[in-house]
Each structure stands twice: as C-alpha cells, then as structure tokens.
Amino acid sequence: MLQARVTLDPAAVVAPVSRRTFGSFVEHMGRCVYTGIYEPGHPLADEDGFRTDVLALTRELGVTTVRYPGGNFVSGYRWEDGVGPREHRPRRRDLAWHGIETNEVGIDEFARWAAKADVEIMYAVNLGTRGVQEALDVHEYCNQPAGTHLADLRRANGAEKPHGISMWCLGNELDGPWQIGHKSAHEYGRLAAATARALRAAEPGLQLVVCGSSGSAMPTFGAWEATVLQETYDLVDYVSCHAYYEEHDGDLGSFLACATDMDHFVDSIVATADSVGARLRSRKKMQLSFDEWNVWYMSRFQDQPKPTQWQVAAPVIEDEYNVADAVVVGNLLISLLRHSDRVTAACQAQLVNVIAPIRTEPGGPAWRQSVFHPFARTAALARGVVLRTAIDAPVYETSRYGEAPVVDAVATHDAATGSLALFAVNRDQARPVELTVDLRAFGAPARPAGSWTLWDDDVRATNTRDRPDRVTPRPAEGVTVDGHTATLQLPPVSWTAVRLTTAPTG
Ligand code: AHR
C-alpha cells in the first residue's frame, strides 16, 4: 500500500467556494435540448413539454448556472427565431452541427425550464454572424422590464417578468477556424469591446465573459488572450477557458493525470491576464470562467463520417462514461476548486446526452452516467471556503504531462457549521493508498460524518439504460478518525469524498 499525507489548516484559505463552479451547459446540439430536457410527447413531460425525470436529475446533480444556447451553435443563431407563436417559428439549418433547428425551444421556454430546475442562466450572444445590435436586442428582450418594443414583445409572448440574466458571454470560441464567423484576436477583441460597452450602457451591472482560446492546443493560445484582453480588460469580468480530456491510445496513466494540465492551463491564463492588467496599470483581477470542461472522446467523433442528411435532434457525441472517466471528472473539479481565487465560474459541458452526466432515451428512461456522481457529491459537499491543501504523495511518470503525484486532493471548510469536506483521487492503477489527514490546526477533535468512494475492479464499467446503477459511489472503507488525524484507504483508480465535523467557529 502506498502512503500519502494531507495537512489542513482552517486559516489557510484560498477563497470562498463559488456556487457558480457547479455550472453546466445546454446547447442546441444533438439531443441535449430535443429529447433531452424537452420532449413534449414523453410520458413524464410536464405541461411545458419538459421531461420531469431530467429536471429531477438536474436538481440532484446540484447544477447552479447553465450556459445557453451554445457553443458553436450560437455563432449562427438568430435568437428571435425562437420567440413568439411556435407555428410561426422558422426551421433553420444549424451549420455548426449540421442539423435542423426547429426553434420549438427558445429563450422564453429555456427561462421557464431554468426556473423549474432552479438554475441561473448564463446567456451567450452570437458574435459570429452578428454583432452589437443583435446583442442589445436580445438583452432588451430578456432584461428590460417593460415599455420598449422588445420588452413588450416578451410580455406579449407570455413572459411578463424579465428573465433577469446577469451573466452574458460575448460569443463562443471565435479563435477556432471551425467557428461560423471565426475572427482574428484583434477583430474579435474590437467587436467584444464594442458589444461590452453597449451592453453596459443598457445595464451597467451585467457580468460579461470574453472568449479566451477554445483550447490550450490552439496555436494562438496565450497570444489570443493577451490581444483580446488588451481591448476589453476594463469592460469585462471574466475570460473564458475551455478544455476537454480523453484517454489516448490506452494511456490511462496520462489520462488520470490530466487535472495537472488543467492546473497549468489556469495558471497560464492567470499569468497572461495579470500581465495585461499590469501593462494597463489596472488593479482589477480578471476572473476565469471555465465554461466548457469535461471528458470528451473527441478523436472518436473526428474519425466519424460527417452527416450527409439534415436531421432534427440526431444523436451527436453521446459518450458513454466509465469509472476512470468519473475519477477524472472528480479530479477536474478538485482542480477548479483549488483555483477558486480566480476561477469563479465553470460549466461542465454538457448537461444531457451530449458528452453529459445525464442520458435519456426518447420515450424511455433517463439515467445517471458515472461522471454524474463526483459532480453531484462535490456540489453537495463543497461549502464555505476552499482550504490550501498541502499534499505529500509519491509521484509517477506520465508520457503526456511528465511527473504527477499519485494523490490529488482539495478540502472545503464551513466555519459556521464546522463541516469539513475532503475530495481526493488515487491515480495509481494497481495499489491502494493510505491517506493520512493531519487536522491538528482545527483544535477540537473531528468526527466522521459520511464518506463516498467511486471505484470498481473494472475501470471500464459504465452505466447503461439496462444497468443504470452499475457504477455508483459506495461508503468509503477504512475511514478512521482519531482526534486530530483522519485515515482513509483510497482504492486504485478511485475518487473519494469524506465529510468530517469539526467545532463550529463562525
Ligand atoms: O461542447 C461541444 C462543443 O465544444 C461546443 O459547441 C464548442 O463551444 C466546443 O468546441
């Protein structure tokens, strides 16, 4: 058995846990909207056509903020196609995913769904084929209370109260040549700045997200952010980050260590943003919105033949996730929490069917994928502040990311209730780890208050329609708390969460 040690101190605070860390993403793509959140003919559909089984799972997942309506889709989207009487809404080609968009669901329907799911909307405007005026129009439609043309149109369409959306993304991934309306950093930076200025003139308190790179492998990574932020630094609150990971060629060791890449990604964007801020003599600290992250077997998708037919809601990238994928998702959440001083919003992409924690069958059941579980438990347990988590663990060599520690972990502490949550992964493929948690700095002795571990003898096991609970967390074995020391056994390739009760001090 390997040995590792974590030392926690309630005074070593990174930042408050931002509830927006537990965001998700609903794009008009594949079966995320149609037969995902919305399926009017389904036996469990409510009066608005929303699947109540998906709504219940969304609430159980603990999602706080949902980015909408794209993604690549948004760069060719006309928001006004999706409002007003359904029989007048046009069917359009979606060039991003080669589908037909029926526009049965638009912003008013999505706002109704968001209220039922108890989530905040993060709305992305189209800066691919459109610009400042259309961004202002959709803002007026959504947020202006009454007495103007578009506000009154919303009311006439049945939404008396404004949708009150406070977080707005200025386009999506415009650095990518695949993006409809792809731009150079300079072109995009100017357009994003003009759009931000106009939106702020309409509503000064909005929180605006400017597009960073679509991934760290982009040739313009870093340079794109520097140019875009030079144009927009004082006008926006967040720069976006996007990262997807997959296991390449059976290299499980590297895949399990991919959170070290996310750590590096965040550190690089923080350094880039801070250097622009320094150049501009600004005291503002740019926040990061990691508004697309997940495991995505992109190489399988890229190898598939491109569709020749234009179809409505054809399945696209419906990855089936296994135990190792769930361990990685739990680890990526550890990385995001660790950076809570700068990453204050994040969205797992996506929510339903499309690389998603929730899967559905049209007319049939909905079920939790393996990756659902670490997200749901982390969202439920992470409260209060994130603690700087000192880890002493053996290391191993990976071909993609160099040396990586076998154990990664982060802790949160709610001083008011005394609740301490520790999240940890064991990346070793063969050996369990005995993890010792040093709690001396907490003063009074701690008590165990629940544990969950996700592992399996078969790291390739998945949940399916017929075996929806094949992969599910179980109580962690071997958790002992002896006053100021907790000891946990972490099985090989596992994710674990432990809740401890300490003396409330808040
Ligand atoms: O989430 C799937 C796609 O990944 C999004 O549409 C796009 O923004 C990203 O490239």
Coordinates of C-alpha atoms and ligand atoms in Angstrom, one line a residue:
M1 CA 0.0 0.0 0.0
L2 CA 1.3 3.5 -0.9
Q3 CA 1.3 6.2 1.8
A4 CA 0.3 9.9 1.3
R5 CA -0.4 12.8 3.7
V6 CA -2.6 15.9 3.5
T7 CA -2.3 18.7 6.0
L8 CA -5.3 21.1 6.5
D9 CA -5.5 24.4 8.4
P10 CA -8.7 26.4 8.7
A11 CA -6.7 29.6 8.5
A12 CA -5.1 28.7 5.1
V13 CA -8.0 29.9 2.9
V14 CA -7.8 30.1 -0.9
A15 CA -11.2 31.8 -1.4
P16 CA -14.9 31.2 -0.8
V17 CA -16.4 28.3 -2.7
S18 CA -18.2 30.0 -5.6
R19 CA -21.5 28.3 -6.3
R20 CA -21.0 29.1 -10.0
T21 CA -18.2 26.5 -10.0
F22 CA -21.0 23.9 -10.4
G23 CA -22.4 25.2 -13.7
S24 CA -23.4 23.2 -16.7
F25 CA -24.2 23.8 -20.3
V26 CA -27.3 23.3 -22.6
E27 CA -26.5 23.8 -26.2
H28 CA -28.9 23.3 -29.2
M29 CA -26.8 20.4 -30.3
G30 CA -27.7 16.8 -30.9
R31 CA -30.2 15.6 -28.3
C32 CA -29.3 18.0 -25.5
V33 CA -32.5 20.1 -25.9
Y34 CA -34.8 18.0 -28.1
T35 CA -35.4 14.6 -26.4
G36 CA -33.0 15.8 -23.6
I37 CA -34.6 18.5 -21.5
Y38 CA -37.6 18.8 -23.8
E39 CA -39.8 16.1 -25.2
P40 CA -43.5 17.0 -25.2
G41 CA -44.8 13.5 -26.1
H42 CA -42.9 11.8 -23.3
P43 CA -45.0 10.1 -20.6
L44 CA -43.1 12.2 -17.9
A45 CA -43.3 15.5 -19.8
D46 CA -44.9 18.4 -17.9
E47 CA -47.3 21.0 -19.2
D48 CA -44.5 22.8 -20.9
G49 CA -43.1 19.7 -22.6
F50 CA -40.1 19.4 -20.2
R51 CA -39.1 15.9 -19.1
T52 CA -39.6 15.9 -15.3
D53 CA -37.2 13.0 -14.9
V54 CA -34.4 15.1 -16.4
L55 CA -35.5 18.1 -14.2
A56 CA -35.3 15.9 -11.1
L57 CA -31.8 14.6 -12.1
T58 CA -30.6 18.2 -12.9
R59 CA -31.6 19.3 -9.4
E60 CA -30.0 16.2 -7.9
L61 CA -26.8 17.0 -9.8
G62 CA -26.7 20.3 -7.9
V63 CA -26.2 22.4 -11.0
T64 CA -26.2 26.1 -10.2
T65 CA -25.7 28.0 -13.6
V66 CA -26.4 26.8 -17.1
R67 CA -24.8 28.3 -20.2
Y68 CA -27.2 28.6 -23.1
P69 CA -27.8 28.3 -26.2
G70 CA -24.2 27.4 -27.4
G71 CA -21.4 26.6 -28.0
N72 CA -20.7 26.5 -31.7
F73 CA -24.4 26.7 -32.4
V74 CA -24.7 30.2 -31.1
S75 CA -22.4 31.6 -33.8
G76 CA -25.1 31.2 -36.5
Y77 CA -28.2 31.6 -34.2
R78 CA -30.9 34.2 -34.6
W79 CA -32.5 34.5 -31.1
E80 CA -35.7 36.0 -32.5
D81 CA -36.4 32.7 -34.4
G82 CA -37.1 31.1 -31.0
V83 CA -39.8 33.5 -29.6
G84 CA -43.5 34.1 -30.3
P85 CA -46.1 31.6 -31.5
R86 CA -44.5 28.3 -32.2
E87 CA -46.4 27.8 -35.5
H88 CA -44.6 30.9 -36.9
R89 CA -41.1 29.9 -35.9
P90 CA -38.8 29.0 -38.8
R91 CA -36.9 25.8 -39.3
R92 CA -33.3 26.7 -39.9
R93 CA -30.0 24.9 -40.9
D94 CA -27.6 24.7 -38.0
L95 CA -24.2 24.8 -39.8
A96 CA -22.2 24.1 -36.6
W97 CA -23.6 20.6 -36.1
H98 CA -25.3 20.0 -39.5
G99 CA -28.8 19.7 -38.0
I100 CA -32.2 21.3 -38.4
E101 CA -33.2 23.7 -35.7
T102 CA -36.9 23.7 -35.3
N103 CA -36.9 26.6 -32.8
E104 CA -39.6 25.0 -30.7
V105 CA -37.4 25.9 -27.7
G106 CA -36.1 29.5 -27.4
I107 CA -35.2 31.8 -24.6
D108 CA -38.7 32.1 -23.1
E109 CA -39.0 28.3 -22.9
F110 CA -35.5 27.9 -21.6
A111 CA -36.1 30.5 -18.9
R112 CA -39.2 28.5 -17.8
W113 CA -37.1 25.4 -17.7
A114 CA -34.3 27.2 -15.7
A115 CA -36.8 28.3 -13.1
K116 CA -38.1 24.8 -12.7
A117 CA -34.6 23.4 -12.5
D118 CA -33.6 26.2 -10.0
V119 CA -30.6 27.3 -12.1
E120 CA -29.2 30.7 -13.2
I121 CA -28.9 31.3 -17.0
M122 CA -25.5 32.3 -18.4
Y123 CA -26.6 33.6 -21.9
A124 CA -24.2 33.6 -24.9
V125 CA -24.8 36.1 -27.7
N126 CA -23.9 35.5 -31.3
L127 CA -20.8 37.4 -32.3
G128 CA -20.1 35.0 -35.2
T129 CA -22.6 36.1 -37.8
R130 CA -24.0 39.0 -35.7
G131 CA -22.8 42.0 -33.7
V132 CA -23.6 44.8 -31.2
Q133 CA -27.2 45.5 -32.3
E134 CA -28.4 41.9 -32.0
A135 CA -26.7 41.5 -28.6
L136 CA -28.5 44.7 -27.5
D137 CA -31.8 43.3 -28.9
V138 CA -31.7 40.0 -27.1
H139 CA -30.7 41.8 -23.9
E140 CA -33.6 44.2 -24.3
Y141 CA -36.0 41.3 -24.9
C142 CA -34.7 39.4 -21.8
N143 CA -33.9 42.0 -19.2
Q144 CA -35.8 45.3 -19.9
P145 CA -38.9 45.2 -17.6
A146 CA -41.5 46.9 -19.9
G147 CA -42.3 49.9 -22.0
T148 CA -40.0 49.3 -25.0
H149 CA -40.7 47.4 -28.2
L150 CA -38.8 44.2 -27.4
A151 CA -39.6 44.2 -23.6
D152 CA -43.3 44.4 -24.6
L153 CA -42.9 41.7 -27.2
R154 CA -41.6 39.4 -24.5
R155 CA -44.6 40.3 -22.3
A156 CA -47.0 39.7 -25.3
N157 CA -45.3 36.3 -25.7
G158 CA -46.3 35.4 -22.1
A159 CA -43.2 36.3 -20.1
E160 CA -44.5 39.2 -18.0
K161 CA -41.4 39.5 -15.8
P162 CA -38.0 40.0 -17.3
H163 CA -35.7 37.0 -17.3
G164 CA -33.1 39.0 -15.3
I165 CA -30.0 37.3 -16.8
S166 CA -26.9 38.8 -15.2
M167 CA -24.1 36.7 -16.8
W168 CA -23.5 37.2 -20.6
C169 CA -20.9 35.5 -22.8
L170 CA -19.6 37.6 -25.7
G171 CA -19.7 34.9 -28.4
N172 CA -18.1 31.5 -28.4
E173 CA -14.7 30.2 -29.4
L174 CA -14.1 32.7 -32.1
D175 CA -10.4 31.8 -32.3
G176 CA -11.4 28.4 -33.8
P177 CA -11.4 28.2 -37.7
W178 CA -14.4 25.9 -37.4
Q179 CA -16.4 28.7 -35.8
I180 CA -19.0 30.3 -38.0
G181 CA -17.7 33.9 -38.2
H182 CA -14.2 33.0 -37.0
K183 CA -12.1 36.1 -36.3
S184 CA -8.6 37.2 -35.6
A185 CA -7.9 38.1 -32.0
H186 CA -7.8 41.8 -33.0
E187 CA -11.1 41.7 -34.9
Y188 CA -12.8 39.8 -32.1
G189 CA -11.3 42.0 -29.3
R190 CA -12.7 45.1 -31.0
L191 CA -16.1 43.6 -31.5
A192 CA -16.2 42.2 -28.0
A193 CA -15.2 45.6 -26.6
A194 CA -17.9 47.4 -28.6
T195 CA -20.5 44.8 -27.5
A196 CA -19.5 45.0 -23.9
R197 CA -19.7 48.9 -23.9
A198 CA -23.2 48.8 -25.4
L199 CA -24.5 46.1 -23.0
R200 CA -23.0 48.1 -20.1
A201 CA -24.8 51.2 -21.3
A202 CA -28.0 49.2 -21.2
E203 CA -27.4 47.6 -17.8
P204 CA -24.2 48.6 -16.0
G205 CA -24.2 45.7 -13.5
L206 CA -24.0 42.8 -16.0
Q207 CA -21.2 40.3 -15.7
L208 CA -19.6 39.8 -19.0
V209 CA -17.4 36.9 -20.2
V210 CA -15.0 37.5 -23.1
C211 CA -13.8 34.5 -25.2
G212 CA -10.4 33.1 -24.4
S213 CA -9.0 30.3 -26.5
S214 CA -11.0 27.2 -27.4
G215 CA -8.2 25.0 -26.0
S216 CA -4.6 25.2 -24.9
A217 CA -3.5 23.3 -28.0
M218 CA -4.6 26.2 -30.3
P219 CA -1.6 27.8 -32.0
T220 CA -2.8 31.2 -30.8
F221 CA -3.2 30.1 -27.1
G222 CA -2.0 32.9 -24.8
A223 CA -1.5 35.4 -27.6
W224 CA -5.2 35.4 -28.3
E225 CA -6.0 36.2 -24.6
A226 CA -3.3 38.9 -24.5
T227 CA -4.7 40.7 -27.6
V228 CA -8.4 40.3 -26.6
L229 CA -7.9 41.4 -23.0
Q230 CA -5.8 44.4 -24.2
E231 CA -9.0 45.6 -25.9
T232 CA -11.5 44.5 -23.2
Y233 CA -9.8 44.5 -19.8
D234 CA -11.8 47.2 -18.1
L235 CA -15.1 46.2 -19.8
V236 CA -15.4 42.5 -18.9
D237 CA -15.4 40.5 -15.7
Y238 CA -14.3 37.1 -16.9
V239 CA -12.2 35.5 -19.6
S240 CA -13.4 32.0 -20.7
C241 CA -11.4 28.8 -20.7
H242 CA -12.3 25.6 -22.5
A243 CA -10.7 22.1 -22.0
Y244 CA -11.7 18.6 -22.9
Y245 CA -9.7 15.5 -22.0
E246 CA -9.7 11.9 -23.2
E247 CA -7.7 8.7 -22.8
H248 CA -5.4 8.5 -25.9
D249 CA -4.3 5.1 -27.2
G250 CA -4.9 3.3 -23.8
D251 CA -2.6 5.6 -21.9
L252 CA -4.6 5.6 -18.7
G253 CA -1.7 6.9 -16.6
S254 CA -1.6 10.2 -18.5
F255 CA -5.4 10.5 -18.7
L256 CA -5.7 10.1 -14.9
A257 CA -3.2 13.0 -14.5
C258 CA -4.9 15.4 -16.9
A259 CA -6.0 17.7 -14.0
T260 CA -2.4 18.7 -13.8
D261 CA -2.9 20.1 -17.3
M262 CA -6.0 22.0 -16.1
D263 CA -3.9 23.4 -13.2
H264 CA -1.3 24.5 -15.7
F265 CA -3.9 25.9 -18.1
V266 CA -5.4 28.1 -15.3
D267 CA -2.0 29.3 -14.1
S268 CA -1.1 30.3 -17.7
I269 CA -4.3 32.3 -18.2
V270 CA -4.0 34.0 -14.8
A271 CA -0.4 34.9 -15.7
T272 CA -1.4 36.2 -19.1
A273 CA -4.4 38.2 -17.8
D274 CA -2.3 39.6 -14.9
S275 CA 0.4 40.8 -17.4
V276 CA -2.2 42.6 -19.4
G277 CA -3.6 44.1 -16.2
A278 CA -0.1 45.2 -15.2
R279 CA 0.5 46.8 -18.6
L280 CA -2.7 48.7 -18.3
R281 CA -1.9 49.7 -14.7
S282 CA -5.2 48.2 -13.6
R283 CA -5.8 46.9 -10.1
K284 CA -8.6 44.7 -11.3
K285 CA -8.0 40.9 -11.1
M286 CA -9.7 39.2 -14.1
Q287 CA -11.8 36.2 -13.2
L288 CA -11.8 33.0 -15.2
S289 CA -15.0 31.3 -16.4
F290 CA -14.1 27.7 -17.2
D291 CA -17.3 27.5 -19.1
E292 CA -16.6 24.3 -21.1
W293 CA -14.8 21.4 -19.4
N294 CA -15.2 17.7 -19.4
V295 CA -14.1 14.3 -20.7
W296 CA -14.8 14.1 -24.4
Y297 CA -13.6 11.3 -26.7
M298 CA -13.1 13.9 -29.5
S299 CA -10.9 11.6 -31.5
R300 CA -13.7 9.1 -32.0
F301 CA -16.0 12.0 -33.1
Q302 CA -13.4 13.3 -35.5
D303 CA -13.0 9.9 -37.1
Q304 CA -16.7 9.5 -37.8
P305 CA -18.1 10.3 -41.2
K306 CA -19.8 13.7 -41.3
P307 CA -23.6 13.6 -41.7
T308 CA -25.0 13.9 -45.2
Q309 CA -28.6 14.4 -44.2
W310 CA -30.1 17.4 -42.4
Q311 CA -31.9 16.0 -39.4
V312 CA -33.7 17.2 -36.2
A313 CA -32.1 16.1 -33.0
A314 CA -29.8 13.4 -34.4
P315 CA -27.5 11.9 -31.7
V316 CA -24.1 13.6 -31.6
I317 CA -21.2 12.8 -29.3
E318 CA -23.2 10.7 -26.8
D319 CA -20.1 9.5 -25.0
E320 CA -20.7 6.6 -22.5
Y321 CA -18.5 7.3 -19.5
N322 CA -16.7 4.7 -17.4
V323 CA -15.2 4.6 -13.9
A324 CA -11.9 6.1 -15.0
D325 CA -13.7 9.0 -16.7
A326 CA -15.6 9.6 -13.4
V327 CA -12.4 9.7 -11.4
V328 CA -11.0 12.3 -13.9
V329 CA -14.2 14.4 -13.7
G330 CA -13.9 14.3 -9.9
N331 CA -10.2 15.4 -10.2
L332 CA -11.0 18.2 -12.6
L333 CA -13.5 19.5 -10.0
I334 CA -10.6 19.3 -7.4
S335 CA -8.5 21.5 -9.8
L336 CA -11.3 24.0 -10.3
L337 CA -11.9 24.3 -6.6
R338 CA -8.2 24.7 -5.9
H339 CA -8.2 27.8 -8.1
S340 CA -11.3 29.3 -6.6
D341 CA -9.5 32.6 -6.0
R342 CA -9.6 33.1 -9.8
V343 CA -11.9 30.5 -11.3
T344 CA -15.3 31.7 -10.0
A345 CA -17.5 30.2 -12.7
A346 CA -17.3 26.9 -14.6
C347 CA -19.6 24.8 -16.7
Q348 CA -19.4 21.1 -17.3
A349 CA -20.2 20.6 -21.0
Q350 CA -22.9 19.5 -21.4
L351 CA -25.9 18.5 -19.3
V352 CA -27.9 15.9 -21.2
N353 CA -26.9 13.3 -23.8
V354 CA -24.2 15.4 -25.5
I355 CA -21.0 14.4 -23.5
A356 CA -23.2 14.6 -20.5
P357 CA -23.8 13.3 -16.9
I358 CA -27.4 12.6 -17.7
R359 CA -28.5 10.3 -20.6
T360 CA -32.1 9.8 -21.9
E361 CA -33.8 7.5 -24.3
P362 CA -36.5 9.2 -26.4
G363 CA -39.8 8.0 -24.9
G364 CA -37.9 6.0 -22.4
P365 CA -35.9 6.4 -19.2
A366 CA -33.2 8.9 -18.1
W367 CA -30.2 7.7 -16.1
R368 CA -27.0 8.9 -14.4
Q369 CA -23.7 8.3 -16.1
S370 CA -20.7 7.5 -14.0
V371 CA -19.5 11.1 -14.1
F372 CA -22.8 12.3 -12.6
H373 CA -21.7 11.1 -9.1
P374 CA -18.5 13.0 -8.4
F375 CA -20.1 16.2 -9.7
A376 CA -23.3 15.7 -7.6
R377 CA -21.3 14.9 -4.4
T378 CA -18.8 17.7 -4.8
A379 CA -21.6 20.2 -5.5
A380 CA -23.5 19.0 -2.4
L381 CA -20.5 18.9 0.0
A382 CA -18.3 21.8 -1.0
R383 CA -19.3 24.6 1.3
G384 CA -17.8 27.7 2.9
V385 CA -14.2 28.3 1.8
V386 CA -11.6 26.3 -0.1
L387 CA -8.5 25.4 2.0
R388 CA -5.0 25.4 0.7
T389 CA -4.4 21.7 0.7
A390 CA -0.8 20.6 1.3
I391 CA -0.2 17.1 -0.2
D392 CA 2.7 14.9 0.3
A393 CA 2.4 11.9 -2.1
P394 CA 4.6 9.6 -4.2
V395 CA 4.8 10.6 -7.9
Y396 CA 4.7 8.7 -11.2
E397 CA 5.8 9.4 -14.7
T398 CA 3.3 10.1 -17.5
S399 CA 4.1 10.4 -21.1
R400 CA 1.8 13.5 -21.7
Y401 CA 2.2 15.5 -18.5
G402 CA 5.5 14.5 -17.1
E403 CA 5.7 13.6 -13.3
A404 CA 2.4 13.6 -11.5
P405 CA 1.5 13.0 -7.9
V406 CA -0.4 9.7 -7.3
V407 CA -2.8 11.5 -5.0
D408 CA -4.6 14.8 -5.6
A409 CA -6.9 16.4 -3.1
V410 CA -8.7 19.6 -2.0
A411 CA -10.7 20.5 1.1
T412 CA -13.5 22.9 1.8
H413 CA -14.5 24.2 5.3
D414 CA -17.7 25.8 6.5
A415 CA -16.7 27.6 9.8
A416 CA -20.3 28.3 10.7
T417 CA -21.3 24.6 10.8
G418 CA -17.9 23.1 11.3
S419 CA -18.4 20.9 8.2
L420 CA -15.1 19.9 6.5
A421 CA -15.2 18.1 3.2
L422 CA -12.1 16.4 1.6
F423 CA -12.1 15.3 -2.0
A424 CA -9.3 13.0 -3.1
V425 CA -8.3 10.8 -6.0
N426 CA -5.8 7.9 -6.2
R427 CA -4.3 7.8 -9.7
D428 CA -2.3 4.6 -9.1
Q429 CA -3.6 1.7 -11.3
A430 CA -2.7 -1.1 -9.0
R431 CA -2.1 -0.1 -5.5
P432 CA -4.3 1.4 -2.8
V433 CA -3.2 4.5 -0.9
E434 CA -3.4 5.1 2.8
L435 CA -4.1 8.8 3.1
T436 CA -3.4 10.4 6.4
V437 CA -5.2 13.7 7.1
D438 CA -3.5 16.0 9.6
L439 CA -6.2 18.0 11.4
R440 CA -4.2 19.4 14.3
A441 CA -4.8 23.0 13.3
F442 CA -8.5 22.5 13.8
G443 CA -8.1 22.4 17.6
A444 CA -11.0 20.3 18.8
P445 CA -11.2 16.6 17.6
A446 CA -13.0 15.9 14.3
R447 CA -15.8 13.3 13.8
P448 CA -16.7 11.4 10.6
A449 CA -19.9 12.5 9.0
G450 CA -20.1 10.5 5.8
S451 CA -18.0 9.1 3.0
W452 CA -18.4 8.2 -0.6
T453 CA -16.0 6.4 -2.9
L454 CA -16.2 5.7 -6.6
W455 CA -14.1 2.8 -7.9
D456 CA -14.5 -0.6 -9.5
D457 CA -12.5 -3.7 -10.2
D458 CA -13.3 -2.9 -13.9
V459 CA -12.3 0.7 -14.6
R460 CA -14.1 0.4 -17.9
A461 CA -17.5 -0.3 -16.3
T462 CA -20.3 2.1 -17.4
N463 CA -23.9 2.8 -16.6
T464 CA -26.4 1.9 -19.3
R465 CA -30.1 2.0 -19.9
D466 CA -30.4 -1.6 -18.6
R467 CA -27.9 -1.2 -15.8
P468 CA -28.2 2.4 -14.7
D469 CA -26.6 1.9 -11.3
R470 CA -23.7 -0.4 -12.3
V471 CA -21.3 2.5 -11.3
T472 CA -22.3 4.3 -8.2
P473 CA -20.5 5.6 -5.1
R474 CA -20.4 3.5 -2.0
P475 CA -19.3 4.3 1.6
A476 CA -15.5 4.5 1.7
E477 CA -13.9 1.6 3.5
G478 CA -11.3 2.1 6.2
V479 CA -12.1 5.6 7.2
T480 CA -11.0 6.2 10.8
V481 CA -10.8 9.5 12.7
D482 CA -8.7 9.5 15.8
G483 CA -8.9 13.0 17.3
H484 CA -6.7 15.1 15.1
T485 CA -5.9 12.5 12.4
A486 CA -8.2 11.0 9.9
T487 CA -7.1 8.0 7.8
L488 CA -8.6 6.9 4.6
Q489 CA -7.9 4.0 2.2
L490 CA -8.1 5.1 -1.4
P491 CA -8.6 2.1 -3.8
P492 CA -6.6 2.1 -7.1
V493 CA -8.2 4.5 -9.7
S494 CA -10.7 6.0 -7.3
W495 CA -12.4 9.2 -6.3
T496 CA -13.4 9.7 -2.7
A497 CA -15.2 12.4 -0.7
V498 CA -15.2 12.5 3.1
R499 CA -17.2 14.7 5.4
L500 CA -15.9 15.5 8.8
T501 CA -17.4 17.6 11.6
T502 CA -15.1 20.0 13.4
A503 CA -16.0 22.5 16.1
P504 CA -18.0 25.5 14.5
T505 CA -16.1 28.7 14.8
G506 CA -18.1 31.1 12.5
Ligands
AHR1 O1 -19.5 21.2 -26.2 C1 -19.3 20.9 -27.5 C2 -18.6 22.0 -28.3 O2 -17.3 22.1 -27.9 C3 -19.2 23.4 -28.2 O3 -20.2 23.6 -29.1 C4 -18.0 24.2 -28.6 O4 -18.0 25.5 -28.0 C5 -16.8 23.4 -28.2 O5 -15.8 23.3 -29.2

